[in-house]
């Protein structure tokens, strides 16, 4: 399936994208510009959308994953709706095709594990699209945390309602990014969850305040909602020696350090790169495919983050607007 480019160059990887809506069309755009890869086709039952993306990028438009696989591809990225990830992933794995599955890996932990098992048996690369890890601001935080004793992490990920409501709430759609970051920053698993959820406007939870403790003893907090009129993505991390503040949108990362007994301290802005996170993520996927090495975000990590998100949802019932009591009236 691979084509030689130059005698001394690595063979071109033939890649495809399954599902070219909001996220998948970005995958397709980025893949066309990657060295060592050729975007062969995009598959989407929405024929107009598939045709539009294919015409724009100069590749084939297919109606479904089987037709795309029939073209002979080495690797695909899967950006179809989450409830289809398992079936599409298994179809690709059965044909020996390497896969990068968008986050969350699947609709359930069981489905995620099915994908992992099948990929391992077929010896194909499986990566999960937790793209935030490739945000240069996040990479700078991770680097600043090297050899630090992390004490607490607070992440805010808020914004307006998405233009098209999917069938998931903020925990599965947004908080799963930050659950992955907490696990990654701490190199530790989340062992305790204390979620507070509310459905203020939507049917599913649209506000979530989630608290965690990791096995390593780090306390972490996620504040996420779809009720904020603007997007905000902020991370703060307290370690014994530093206090790190990051804005993941402006990519400004600042650390306070050198704490003195008189309360004074030093402060510096960290150097942050400019790379497009999706490009870095897809390059990492293709590198893992070529090297046959573990992916930057493994299937197991995708399932671990999904499992915590689902635990938050099953912890206690979501308070709905109808169940809220009027504020206490203070007399006197
Ligand atoms: N990493 C991120 O930051 C991020 C951001 C957004 C979405 N996502 C994930 O990407 C996935 C897609 O989300 P989206 O917002 O792009 O959704 P979307 O609805 O915009 O796109 C999904 C596309 O999949 C197509 N599709 C439906 N059935 C299909 C099938 N059987 N085979 C192929 N394609 C099919 C739809 O026609 C649509 O074009 C979800 O898993 C979502 O969680 C990740």
Short mmCIF file of C-alpha atoms and ligand atoms in Angstrom, two decimals, residues 18-24 43-46 49 63-65 78-82 84-85 88 102-104 129-132 164 172-173 177 281, ligand 1:
data_model
loop_
_atom_site.label_atom_id
_atom_site.label_comp_id
_atom_site.label_asym_id
_atom_site.label_seq_id
_atom_site.Cartn_x
_atom_site.Cartn_y
_atom_site.Cartn_z
CA UNK A 18 -13.36 9.03 8.43
CA UNK A 19 -15.95 11.70 9.25
CA UNK A 20 -15.21 15.16 7.90
CA UNK A 21 -17.45 17.41 9.97
CA UNK A 22 -15.94 20.14 12.15
CA UNK A 23 -12.98 18.17 13.50
CA UNK A 24 -12.41 15.74 10.63
CA UNK A 43 -15.24 9.16 4.00
CA UNK A 44 -18.52 10.63 5.19
CA UNK A 45 -22.13 9.58 4.52
CA UNK A 46 -22.90 13.28 4.16
CA UNK A 49 -19.68 17.49 2.89
CA UNK A 63 -19.49 7.40 1.32
CA UNK A 64 -18.19 5.12 4.05
CA UNK A 65 -15.20 3.60 5.79
CA UNK A 78 -11.52 8.74 12.90
CA UNK A 79 -13.52 11.90 13.56
CA UNK A 80 -17.03 10.53 13.16
CA UNK A 81 -19.49 10.98 16.05
CA UNK A 82 -18.22 9.25 19.21
CA UNK A 84 -19.50 5.26 15.95
CA UNK A 85 -15.83 5.16 17.00
CA UNK A 88 -15.30 2.24 12.57
CA UNK A 102 -10.70 11.43 18.20
CA UNK A 103 -11.38 11.94 21.89
CA UNK A 104 -13.24 10.49 23.69
CA UNK A 129 -6.81 12.48 19.82
CA UNK A 130 -6.26 14.34 23.08
CA UNK A 131 -5.03 17.31 21.08
CA UNK A 132 -4.67 19.64 24.06
CA UNK A 164 -25.01 22.10 17.30
CA UNK A 172 -17.66 14.06 28.12
CA UNK A 173 -17.24 16.88 25.61
CA UNK A 177 -9.59 17.11 27.89
CA UNK A 281 -0.58 15.57 17.06
N1 LIG B 1 -10.04 16.94 20.03
C1 LIG B 1 -10.92 17.93 20.04
O1 LIG B 1 -10.65 19.01 20.52
C2 LIG B 1 -12.28 17.69 19.43
C3 LIG B 1 -13.07 18.78 19.06
C4 LIG B 1 -14.29 18.54 18.47
C5 LIG B 1 -14.72 17.23 18.27
N2 LIG B 1 -13.94 16.19 18.68
C6 LIG B 1 -14.38 14.81 18.49
O2 LIG B 1 -14.43 14.54 17.09
C7 LIG B 1 -15.54 13.70 16.78
C8 LIG B 1 -16.42 14.40 15.76
O3 LIG B 1 -16.88 15.61 16.31
P1 LIG B 1 -17.32 16.84 15.36
O4 LIG B 1 -17.57 17.98 16.28
O5 LIG B 1 -16.36 17.01 14.25
O6 LIG B 1 -18.70 16.29 14.82
P2 LIG B 1 -19.44 16.68 13.46
O7 LIG B 1 -20.86 16.30 13.65
O8 LIG B 1 -19.10 18.06 13.05
O9 LIG B 1 -18.76 15.69 12.39
C9 LIG B 1 -19.00 14.32 12.37
C10 LIG B 1 -19.01 13.88 10.90
O10 LIG B 1 -19.07 12.46 10.89
C11 LIG B 1 -19.93 12.09 9.83
N3 LIG B 1 -20.41 10.72 10.00
C12 LIG B 1 -21.56 10.28 10.53
N4 LIG B 1 -21.63 8.93 10.43
C13 LIG B 1 -20.48 8.52 9.83
C14 LIG B 1 -19.98 7.27 9.42
N5 LIG B 1 -20.65 6.15 9.66
N6 LIG B 1 -18.77 7.23 8.82
C15 LIG B 1 -18.09 8.36 8.57
N7 LIG B 1 -18.51 9.58 8.93
C16 LIG B 1 -19.69 9.65 9.54
C17 LIG B 1 -21.04 13.13 9.88
O11 LIG B 1 -21.75 13.17 8.64
C18 LIG B 1 -20.24 14.39 10.14
O12 LIG B 1 -19.82 15.02 8.94
C19 LIG B 1 -16.22 13.40 18.11
O13 LIG B 1 -15.74 12.19 18.62
C20 LIG B 1 -15.78 14.55 19.00
O14 LIG B 1 -15.77 14.20 20.39
C21 LIG B 1 -12.72 16.39 19.22
#
